[in-house]
Short mmCIF file of C-alpha atoms in Angstrom, two decimals:
data_model
loop_
_atom_site.label_atom_id
_atom_site.label_comp_id
_atom_site.label_asym_id
_atom_site.label_seq_id
_atom_site.Cartn_x
_atom_site.Cartn_y
_atom_site.Cartn_z
CA MET A 1 98.54 93.33 69.06
CA ARG A 2 95.69 91.27 70.52
CA MET A 3 95.99 87.51 70.87
CA LYS A 4 94.21 84.53 72.38
CA ILE A 5 95.75 82.41 75.10
CA GLY A 6 96.99 79.76 72.65
CA GLU A 7 98.87 82.38 70.65
CA LEU A 8 100.36 83.84 73.83
CA ALA A 9 101.45 80.34 74.85
CA LYS A 10 103.18 79.75 71.51
CA MET A 11 104.93 83.13 71.59
CA THR A 12 106.32 82.54 75.08
CA GLY A 13 106.82 78.77 75.16
CA CYS A 14 104.52 78.64 78.17
CA GLU A 15 101.77 76.07 78.59
CA VAL A 16 98.18 77.37 78.51
CA VAL A 17 97.51 75.80 81.90
CA THR A 18 100.51 77.66 83.34
CA ILE A 19 99.25 80.98 81.99
CA ARG A 20 95.91 80.35 83.69
CA TYR A 21 97.75 79.44 86.89
CA TYR A 22 99.75 82.67 86.79
CA GLU A 23 96.47 84.56 86.40
CA LYS A 24 94.99 82.72 89.38
CA GLU A 25 98.11 83.52 91.43
CA GLY A 26 97.88 87.21 90.50
CA LEU A 27 101.13 87.34 88.52
CA LEU A 28 99.14 88.12 85.40
CA LYS A 29 96.10 90.36 85.52
CA ALA A 30 92.77 88.91 84.49
CA PRO A 31 92.60 89.42 80.73
CA GLU A 32 89.86 91.05 78.74
CA ARG A 33 87.27 88.66 77.35
CA THR A 34 85.62 88.56 73.96
CA ALA A 35 81.87 88.21 73.49
CA GLY A 36 82.58 84.48 73.07
CA ASN A 37 84.42 84.51 76.46
CA TYR A 38 87.89 84.03 74.94
CA ARG A 39 90.78 85.52 76.89
CA MET A 40 92.50 88.31 74.96
CA TYR A 41 96.05 89.46 75.67
CA GLY A 42 98.14 92.37 74.47
CA ASP A 43 101.77 93.41 74.32
CA ALA A 44 101.86 94.31 78.02
CA GLU A 45 100.76 90.81 79.05
CA LEU A 46 103.23 89.29 76.58
CA ALA A 47 106.09 91.29 78.10
CA ARG A 48 104.98 90.43 81.65
CA LEU A 49 104.75 86.72 80.88
CA ARG A 50 108.20 86.78 79.27
CA PHE A 51 109.52 88.48 82.42
CA ILE A 52 107.91 85.78 84.62
CA ARG A 53 109.33 82.98 82.45
CA HIS A 54 112.78 84.56 82.53
CA CYS A 55 112.66 84.81 86.32
CA ARG A 56 111.56 81.17 86.59
CA ARG A 57 114.51 80.10 84.42
CA HIS A 58 116.71 81.90 86.92
CA GLY A 59 115.28 79.80 89.75
CA MET A 60 113.05 82.43 91.34
CA SER A 61 109.98 81.43 93.28
CA LEU A 62 106.53 82.76 92.51
CA ALA A 63 106.62 84.82 95.70
CA GLU A 64 109.91 86.41 94.62
CA ILE A 65 108.53 87.10 91.16
CA ARG A 66 105.40 88.61 92.71
CA SER A 67 107.61 91.00 94.71
CA LEU A 68 109.67 91.89 91.66
CA LEU A 69 106.54 92.59 89.63
CA ALA A 70 105.05 94.72 92.40
CA PHE A 71 108.26 96.76 92.59
CA SER A 72 108.38 97.04 88.80
CA ASP A 73 104.76 98.22 88.71
CA ALA A 74 105.30 100.81 91.47
CA PRO A 75 109.00 101.32 92.22
CA GLU A 76 109.38 102.90 95.64
CA GLY A 77 112.57 103.03 97.64
CA THR A 78 115.79 101.39 96.57
CA CYS A 79 116.25 98.14 94.79
CA ASP A 80 118.91 96.93 97.26
CA TRP A 81 116.61 94.07 98.25
CA ILE A 82 116.73 92.80 94.65
CA LYS A 83 120.52 92.73 94.78
CA GLU A 84 120.32 90.75 98.04
CA LEU A 85 117.76 88.39 96.50
CA ILE A 86 120.18 87.59 93.68
CA ARG A 87 123.06 87.20 96.15
CA GLN A 88 121.00 84.66 98.11
CA HIS A 89 120.33 82.73 94.89
CA VAL A 90 124.06 82.70 94.18
CA ARG A 91 124.72 81.30 97.68
CA ASN A 92 122.06 78.63 97.13
CA ILE A 93 123.63 77.65 93.82
CA GLU A 94 127.07 77.45 95.44
CA THR A 95 125.62 75.07 98.04
CA GLN A 96 123.98 72.98 95.32
CA ILE A 97 127.25 72.79 93.38
CA HIS A 98 129.07 71.68 96.54
CA ASP A 99 126.43 69.02 97.24
CA LEU A 100 126.49 67.80 93.64
CA LYS A 101 130.28 67.47 93.73
CA LEU A 102 129.99 65.38 96.91
CA LEU A 103 127.32 63.23 95.29
CA LYS A 104 129.42 62.80 92.15
CA ARG A 105 132.43 61.60 94.17
CA HIS A 106 130.20 59.24 96.15
CA LEU A 107 128.62 57.77 93.02
CA GLU A 108 132.05 57.36 91.42
CA GLY A 109 133.08 55.44 94.54
CA LEU A 110 129.98 53.26 94.29
CA TYR A 111 130.79 52.57 90.67
CA GLN A 112 134.23 51.31 91.70
CA VAL A 113 132.87 48.77 94.22
CA CYS A 114 131.02 46.83 91.54
CA ASP A 115 132.96 44.09 89.79
CA GLY A 116 129.90 43.15 87.73
CA GLY A 117 128.34 39.84 86.96
CA ARG A 118 127.24 38.51 90.35
CA GLN A 119 123.79 39.81 91.25
CA ARG A 120 123.68 38.56 94.82
CA GLU A 121 127.04 40.10 95.66
CA CYS A 122 126.70 43.45 93.93
CA GLY A 123 128.91 45.95 95.74
CA ILE A 124 126.70 48.86 94.77
CA LEU A 125 123.59 47.25 96.25
CA LYS A 126 125.48 46.40 99.44
CA SER A 127 126.72 49.99 99.76
CA LEU A 128 123.26 51.42 99.13
CA SER A 129 121.76 49.04 101.69
CA ASP A 130 124.12 50.30 104.39
CA GLY A 131 122.57 53.73 104.87
CA GLU A 132 123.76 54.10 108.45
CA HIS A 133 127.41 54.14 107.36
CA CYS A 134 126.96 56.19 104.21
CA THR A 135 129.83 58.68 103.97
CA TYR A 136 127.93 60.86 101.51
CA CYS A 137 124.92 61.17 103.83
CA SER A 138 127.08 62.02 106.83
CA LYS A 139 129.05 64.71 104.95
CA ARG A 140 126.00 66.39 103.48
CA ASN A 141 125.35 69.22 105.93
CA GLY A 142 124.61 66.80 108.74
CA ALA A 143 121.37 65.78 107.02
CA HIS A 144 120.90 62.06 106.70
CA PRO A 145 118.23 61.01 104.18
CA CYS A 146 118.12 57.54 105.69
CA ARG A 147 116.98 59.02 109.02
CA GLY A 148 114.40 61.40 107.56
CA GLY A 149 116.78 64.38 107.57
CA GLU A 150 116.59 64.97 103.84
CA PRO A 151 116.84 68.66 103.07
#
């Protein structure tokens, strides 16, 4: 089946500008053009774009996707590196979950210091103003956003 870029975008839920970007980045091959200079795509490009979108939903970078596509196009050697790539993503997610749990506890604590009603004496604003003694910032992998150490 042949389709224009707008049709491809609708079928994949991908913005037209993103499809063009993926072409520019080499994730999608330059499509055939009609006499009127319209981009024309087929089933192979549809499948490739769906693969790219699926990888993006799984948090993979464009460089990682590029490597996966290159391996898929010409599989040589083992795919052990793909298994390690996924393991690294799992570790990153575990770190994010840990950090989000810390943030949740900190925000719940901030919520408790506000008794409401008095703007000038808002406990939340006072706590947020005291970045040097922020327990959340000091627990978060030693990085302190207030001192430019934001990861």
